[in-house]
Short mmCIF file of C-alpha atoms in Angstrom, two decimals:
data_model
loop_
_atom_site.label_atom_id
_atom_site.label_comp_id
_atom_site.label_asym_id
_atom_site.label_seq_id
_atom_site.Cartn_x
_atom_site.Cartn_y
_atom_site.Cartn_z
CA MET A 1 85.96 123.23 52.85
CA ALA A 2 82.97 120.91 53.61
CA SER A 3 81.41 121.53 56.99
CA HIS A 4 81.50 118.83 59.84
CA SER A 5 79.37 117.60 62.29
CA HIS A 6 80.92 117.42 65.43
CA LYS A 7 79.81 115.57 68.68
CA HIS A 8 82.10 114.17 71.71
CA GLY A 9 81.31 111.58 74.11
CA HIS A 10 83.03 110.97 77.04
CA GLU A 11 82.54 107.91 79.61
CA HIS A 12 84.49 107.79 82.45
CA GLY A 13 85.19 104.38 84.42
CA HIS A 14 86.81 103.66 87.56
CA PRO A 15 86.85 99.86 87.98
CA HIS A 16 86.75 98.28 91.72
CA ARG A 17 89.95 97.30 92.96
CA GLN A 18 89.64 94.12 94.98
CA GLY A 19 91.18 94.33 98.21
CA SER A 20 92.80 97.71 97.87
CA PRO A 21 94.41 99.10 99.89
CA ARG A 22 94.31 96.07 102.29
CA ALA A 23 96.20 94.10 100.05
CA PHE A 24 99.17 96.45 99.48
CA PHE A 25 99.15 97.13 103.28
CA TRP A 26 99.21 93.35 104.17
CA GLY A 27 101.76 92.58 101.30
CA VAL A 28 104.30 95.17 102.50
CA LEU A 29 103.91 94.04 106.48
CA LEU A 30 104.24 90.30 105.76
CA ASN A 31 106.91 90.57 103.58
CA SER A 32 108.90 93.01 105.84
CA ALA A 33 108.61 90.78 108.38
CA LEU A 34 109.74 87.86 106.20
CA SER A 35 112.82 89.86 104.81
CA GLY A 36 114.21 90.25 108.10
CA LEU A 37 113.78 86.87 109.08
CA GLN A 38 115.33 85.46 106.18
CA LEU A 39 118.33 87.93 106.05
CA ALA A 40 118.86 87.02 109.46
CA ILE A 41 118.96 83.32 108.71
CA GLY A 42 120.75 83.62 105.73
CA ILE A 43 123.70 85.26 107.19
CA GLY A 44 123.74 83.45 110.17
CA PHE A 45 123.53 79.54 108.71
CA GLY A 46 125.15 80.68 105.24
CA SER A 47 122.54 80.31 102.85
CA LEU A 48 123.18 82.51 99.73
CA ALA A 49 120.21 81.47 98.16
CA LEU A 50 118.16 82.42 101.41
CA ILE A 51 120.00 85.66 101.51
CA GLY A 52 118.99 86.06 97.63
CA ASP A 53 115.34 85.26 98.58
CA ALA A 54 115.57 87.80 101.02
CA ILE A 55 116.82 90.65 98.83
CA HIS A 56 114.07 89.87 96.38
CA ASN A 57 111.56 89.92 99.30
CA LEU A 58 113.07 93.56 100.20
CA GLY A 59 112.40 94.43 95.99
CA ASP A 60 108.96 92.79 96.82
CA VAL A 61 108.52 95.65 99.81
CA ALA A 62 109.78 98.46 97.86
CA GLY A 63 107.51 97.55 94.59
CA LEU A 64 104.51 97.32 96.63
CA LEU A 65 104.98 100.71 98.38
CA PHE A 66 105.76 101.97 95.04
CA GLY A 67 102.51 100.66 93.79
CA TRP A 68 100.63 101.62 96.71
CA GLY A 69 101.61 105.03 96.22
CA ALA A 70 100.67 105.23 92.63
CA GLU A 71 97.69 103.82 93.25
CA ARG A 72 96.36 106.58 95.90
CA LEU A 73 98.06 109.08 93.62
CA SER A 74 96.08 107.94 90.53
CA ALA A 75 92.50 108.28 92.36
CA ARG A 76 93.22 111.96 92.66
CA PRO A 77 91.11 114.31 90.98
CA ALA A 78 92.35 116.06 87.61
CA THR A 79 93.81 119.53 88.07
CA ALA A 80 93.88 122.43 86.02
CA ARG A 81 97.60 121.39 84.83
CA PHE A 82 97.40 117.47 84.78
CA THR A 83 94.19 117.51 83.11
CA TYR A 84 94.15 113.82 82.50
CA GLY A 85 94.69 113.11 86.39
CA PHE A 86 97.77 111.15 87.86
CA GLY A 87 96.93 107.85 86.19
CA ARG A 88 100.12 107.76 84.75
CA SER A 89 101.72 107.36 88.08
CA THR A 90 100.78 103.44 88.03
CA GLN A 91 103.13 103.24 85.01
CA LEU A 92 105.91 104.96 86.08
CA ALA A 93 105.59 102.60 89.26
CA SER A 94 105.71 99.69 86.95
CA LEU A 95 108.71 100.92 85.37
CA MET A 96 110.62 101.29 88.50
CA ASN A 97 109.40 97.88 90.16
CA ALA A 98 110.93 96.62 86.74
CA ALA A 99 114.18 98.16 87.35
CA LEU A 100 114.22 97.10 91.16
CA ILE A 101 113.87 93.52 90.13
CA LEU A 102 116.45 93.42 87.41
CA MET A 103 118.92 94.94 90.06
CA ALA A 104 118.04 92.61 92.32
CA ALA A 105 118.39 89.79 90.27
CA GLY A 106 122.01 91.06 89.20
CA VAL A 107 122.98 91.41 92.84
CA VAL A 108 122.07 87.78 93.48
CA ILE A 109 123.71 86.19 90.16
CA VAL A 110 127.10 87.93 91.01
CA GLU A 111 126.84 86.57 94.28
CA GLY A 112 126.07 82.97 93.65
CA VAL A 113 128.78 82.91 90.98
CA GLN A 114 131.27 84.02 93.98
CA ARG A 115 130.27 81.86 96.21
CA LEU A 116 130.42 78.66 93.56
CA LEU A 117 133.68 79.17 93.41
CA ASP A 118 134.35 79.48 96.90
CA PRO A 119 131.58 77.38 98.62
CA VAL A 120 130.91 77.63 102.40
CA PRO A 121 128.93 75.43 105.01
CA VAL A 122 125.20 75.60 105.30
CA VAL A 123 122.98 74.75 107.93
CA SER A 124 120.20 73.33 105.95
CA GLY A 125 117.49 72.98 108.79
CA PRO A 126 116.48 76.80 109.49
CA VAL A 127 117.14 77.80 106.02
CA ALA A 128 114.38 75.31 104.94
CA TRP A 129 112.14 76.50 107.58
CA ALA A 130 112.55 80.17 106.09
CA ALA A 131 112.41 79.33 102.82
CA ALA A 132 108.93 77.43 103.49
CA ALA A 133 107.86 80.68 105.45
CA GLY A 134 108.51 82.35 102.20
CA ILE A 135 106.52 80.69 99.97
CA VAL A 136 103.37 80.77 102.64
CA VAL A 137 103.63 84.29 102.89
CA ASN A 138 104.07 85.24 99.40
CA LEU A 139 101.26 83.23 98.15
CA LEU A 140 99.08 84.70 100.64
CA SER A 141 99.89 88.20 99.82
CA ALA A 142 99.44 87.29 95.90
CA ARG A 143 95.89 85.92 96.81
CA LEU A 144 94.71 89.36 98.96
CA PHE A 145 95.00 90.96 95.54
CA GLY A 146 91.90 88.95 94.54
CA THR A 147 91.30 88.56 90.39
CA GLY A 148 91.40 92.15 89.70
CA HIS A 149 95.33 92.46 89.00
CA HIS A 150 94.89 91.06 85.43
CA HIS A 151 94.05 93.96 83.87
CA ASP A 152 95.98 96.41 85.88
CA LEU A 153 99.69 96.47 85.01
CA ASN A 154 100.49 98.12 88.47
CA ARG A 155 98.74 95.44 90.59
CA ARG A 156 99.84 92.79 88.36
CA ALA A 157 103.36 93.89 88.73
CA ALA A 158 103.31 93.69 92.55
CA VAL A 159 101.44 89.75 92.13
CA VAL A 160 104.52 88.79 89.34
CA HIS A 161 106.93 90.12 92.35
CA LEU A 162 105.23 88.05 94.65
CA LEU A 163 104.33 84.73 92.83
CA THR A 164 108.29 84.67 91.57
CA ASP A 165 109.42 84.85 95.04
CA ALA A 166 107.03 82.12 95.90
CA ALA A 167 108.95 80.22 93.14
CA VAL A 168 112.28 81.30 94.53
CA SER A 169 111.44 80.15 98.06
CA ALA A 170 110.20 76.92 96.71
CA ALA A 171 113.60 76.38 95.04
CA VAL A 172 115.66 77.48 98.16
CA LEU A 173 113.44 75.11 100.19
CA VAL A 174 114.42 71.87 97.84
CA SER A 175 118.03 73.64 97.98
CA ALA A 176 118.23 73.13 101.40
CA VAL A 177 116.63 69.77 101.94
CA LEU A 178 119.02 68.42 99.34
CA VAL A 179 122.20 70.08 100.89
CA GLY A 180 121.14 68.68 104.07
CA LEU A 181 120.84 65.22 102.69
CA VAL A 182 123.79 64.96 100.31
CA GLY A 183 126.24 67.47 101.28
CA TRP A 184 126.57 69.38 98.27
CA LEU A 185 127.55 72.89 99.43
CA TRP A 186 127.84 74.17 95.62
CA LEU A 187 124.04 73.45 95.50
CA ASP A 188 123.07 76.61 97.29
CA ALA A 189 125.18 78.88 95.12
CA ALA A 190 123.82 76.93 91.98
CA THR A 191 120.22 77.60 93.18
CA ALA A 192 120.91 81.21 93.89
CA ILE A 193 122.17 81.88 90.36
CA GLY A 194 119.01 80.05 89.03
CA VAL A 195 117.23 82.08 91.50
CA GLY A 196 118.50 85.48 89.93
CA LEU A 197 117.99 84.38 86.45
CA ALA A 198 114.06 83.50 87.15
CA VAL A 199 113.75 86.92 88.73
CA ALA A 200 115.61 88.62 85.89
CA TRP A 201 113.37 87.19 83.02
CA SER A 202 110.38 88.49 84.99
CA GLY A 203 111.72 91.65 85.49
CA TRP A 204 112.69 91.85 81.76
CA GLU A 205 108.94 90.79 80.76
CA LEU A 206 107.35 93.73 83.28
CA LEU A 207 110.10 96.17 81.94
CA GLY A 208 108.91 95.60 77.99
CA GLU A 209 105.23 95.88 79.43
CA ALA A 210 105.88 99.05 81.23
CA LEU A 211 108.05 100.72 78.48
CA SER A 212 105.37 99.81 76.08
CA ALA A 213 102.38 101.41 78.30
CA SER A 214 104.78 104.41 78.68
CA LEU A 215 104.92 104.80 74.82
CA ASP A 216 100.95 104.73 74.54
CA ALA A 217 100.97 101.17 72.86
CA VAL A 218 97.65 99.53 72.79
CA PRO A 219 97.15 97.88 76.19
CA ARG A 220 96.95 94.15 76.83
CA GLY A 221 93.76 92.69 76.22
CA ILE A 222 92.96 95.18 73.61
CA ASP A 223 92.21 94.10 70.09
CA LEU A 224 92.79 97.12 67.98
CA ALA A 225 91.04 95.32 64.96
CA GLU A 226 87.91 94.13 67.02
CA VAL A 227 87.64 97.63 68.45
CA GLU A 228 87.55 99.07 64.71
CA ALA A 229 85.25 96.39 63.59
CA ALA A 230 82.76 97.35 66.53
CA LEU A 231 82.79 100.81 65.54
CA ARG A 232 82.29 100.35 61.88
CA ALA A 233 79.47 97.74 62.85
CA LEU A 234 77.37 100.48 64.59
CA PRO A 235 74.06 101.41 62.51
CA GLY A 236 75.05 104.36 60.29
CA VAL A 237 78.79 104.29 60.12
CA GLU A 238 80.27 104.38 56.96
CA ASN A 239 83.95 104.67 57.99
CA VAL A 240 86.43 104.93 60.93
CA HIS A 241 89.60 106.53 60.95
CA HIS A 242 92.05 108.64 62.94
CA LEU A 243 91.59 105.40 65.71
CA HIS A 244 93.93 105.76 68.73
CA VAL A 245 94.11 103.52 72.00
CA TRP A 246 96.15 103.78 74.63
CA GLY A 247 96.28 103.50 78.68
CA MET A 248 95.65 106.46 80.83
CA SER A 249 96.92 104.51 83.50
CA THR A 250 97.41 100.85 84.32
CA SER A 251 93.89 99.97 84.51
CA ARG A 252 92.09 102.62 82.40
CA THR A 253 91.89 102.68 78.68
CA ALA A 254 91.31 105.68 76.42
CA LEU A 255 90.29 105.82 72.86
CA THR A 256 89.90 108.65 70.18
CA ALA A 257 88.02 108.04 67.00
CA HIS A 258 86.47 109.57 63.93
CA LEU A 259 83.22 108.27 62.87
CA VAL A 260 81.92 108.95 59.32
CA GLY A 261 78.44 108.46 58.97
CA ARG A 262 76.06 107.56 56.08
CA GLY A 263 73.43 109.93 56.59
CA ASP A 264 70.97 107.38 57.56
CA GLY A 265 71.81 106.39 60.65
CA PRO A 266 70.55 107.38 64.22
CA LEU A 267 71.00 110.75 65.82
CA ASP A 268 74.44 111.64 66.80
CA GLY A 269 73.58 111.41 70.61
CA GLU A 270 71.95 107.97 70.11
CA LEU A 271 75.14 106.50 67.85
CA LEU A 272 77.33 108.13 70.64
CA SER A 273 75.49 106.22 73.30
CA LEU A 274 75.55 103.21 71.36
CA ALA A 275 79.41 103.61 70.55
CA GLN A 276 80.21 103.88 74.31
CA GLN A 277 78.45 101.05 75.27
CA ARG A 278 80.08 98.56 72.93
CA LEU A 279 83.53 100.33 73.62
CA ALA A 280 82.76 99.83 77.53
CA GLN A 281 82.21 95.92 76.78
CA LEU A 282 85.49 96.15 75.04
CA GLY A 283 87.45 97.14 78.09
CA ILE A 284 87.78 101.13 77.26
CA THR A 285 86.32 103.23 79.67
CA HIS A 286 87.24 106.67 78.37
CA SER A 287 86.12 107.39 74.82
CA THR A 288 86.24 110.54 72.63
CA LEU A 289 84.55 110.41 69.62
CA GLN A 290 84.17 112.90 66.81
CA ILE A 291 81.25 112.17 63.96
CA GLU A 292 81.68 113.28 60.56
CA ALA A 293 79.13 113.71 57.71
CA PRO A 294 79.42 111.55 54.86
CA GLY A 295 82.12 112.40 52.44
CA SER A 296 83.32 115.57 54.53
CA CYS A 297 86.96 114.39 55.18
CA ALA A 298 88.79 111.79 53.31
CA GLU A 299 90.87 109.20 55.57
CA ASP A 300 94.22 109.86 56.03
CA ALA A 301 96.30 106.88 55.44
CA ALA A 302 99.46 108.11 57.11
CA HIS A 303 97.25 108.05 60.35
CA ARG A 304 96.45 104.43 60.15
CA PRO A 305 97.75 102.02 62.29
CA ARG A 306 100.17 99.68 60.80
#
């Protein structure tokens, strides 16, 4: 068997989380207060659409708590048993968030259909003010997360919750105003059904992403072909195989790969440093690379991604 030249390089990155944990704290506090207000007004003044908005806000609170707890857990150091640490907890939180969104949507849709068949009087004034408060609170809560959520599924799940509910509150506001102006009582129930469907759509998309992350799919924002091309373009690299990219958490991406050298490139240590720098530019914060001598190992086509 031909001899191999083996060397492994590791790079660990912990991206700065803008506004954390402050964003989670204020999001939980504001949405808890808003949920209580909307439930009281929705029940007291007969608006199912507002009750649906309040239920979704309660889902926001639970989702934010899940996400907050998962972030804290993911920051704990690795142990002898959990050698990768607890980063996967953020992916589990995203799954639970998606399940909560879908359950809340189901409740609102079922209640909306029942109310559509049997409309009840709605006092539009207080409902409109409560819906307006929902828009302000949810947009403010989403703003607290800054721009750092785009590459973190757990935090993006929280922002999706909040922005979706801001849109829901806007729909409830328009519905309440129209009910007050023209007296169409069925409009509140129809709005509730529309709210439920919109919420279900966002939950379904989030569920798909969370399941993909749990199955070690290449994370959103990472182009596998670009990563392979970047590694092949390194000086002295003849071939790249056994390339795998997956998410260690919702914010950290890992890679393993075999680099086949030509024999005329830089020293292994220099090549590893160049590779890690290039991978970091592509958003990969943890890499394990194995360097092989030219002709030492034929590429196994069965392991190439299809």
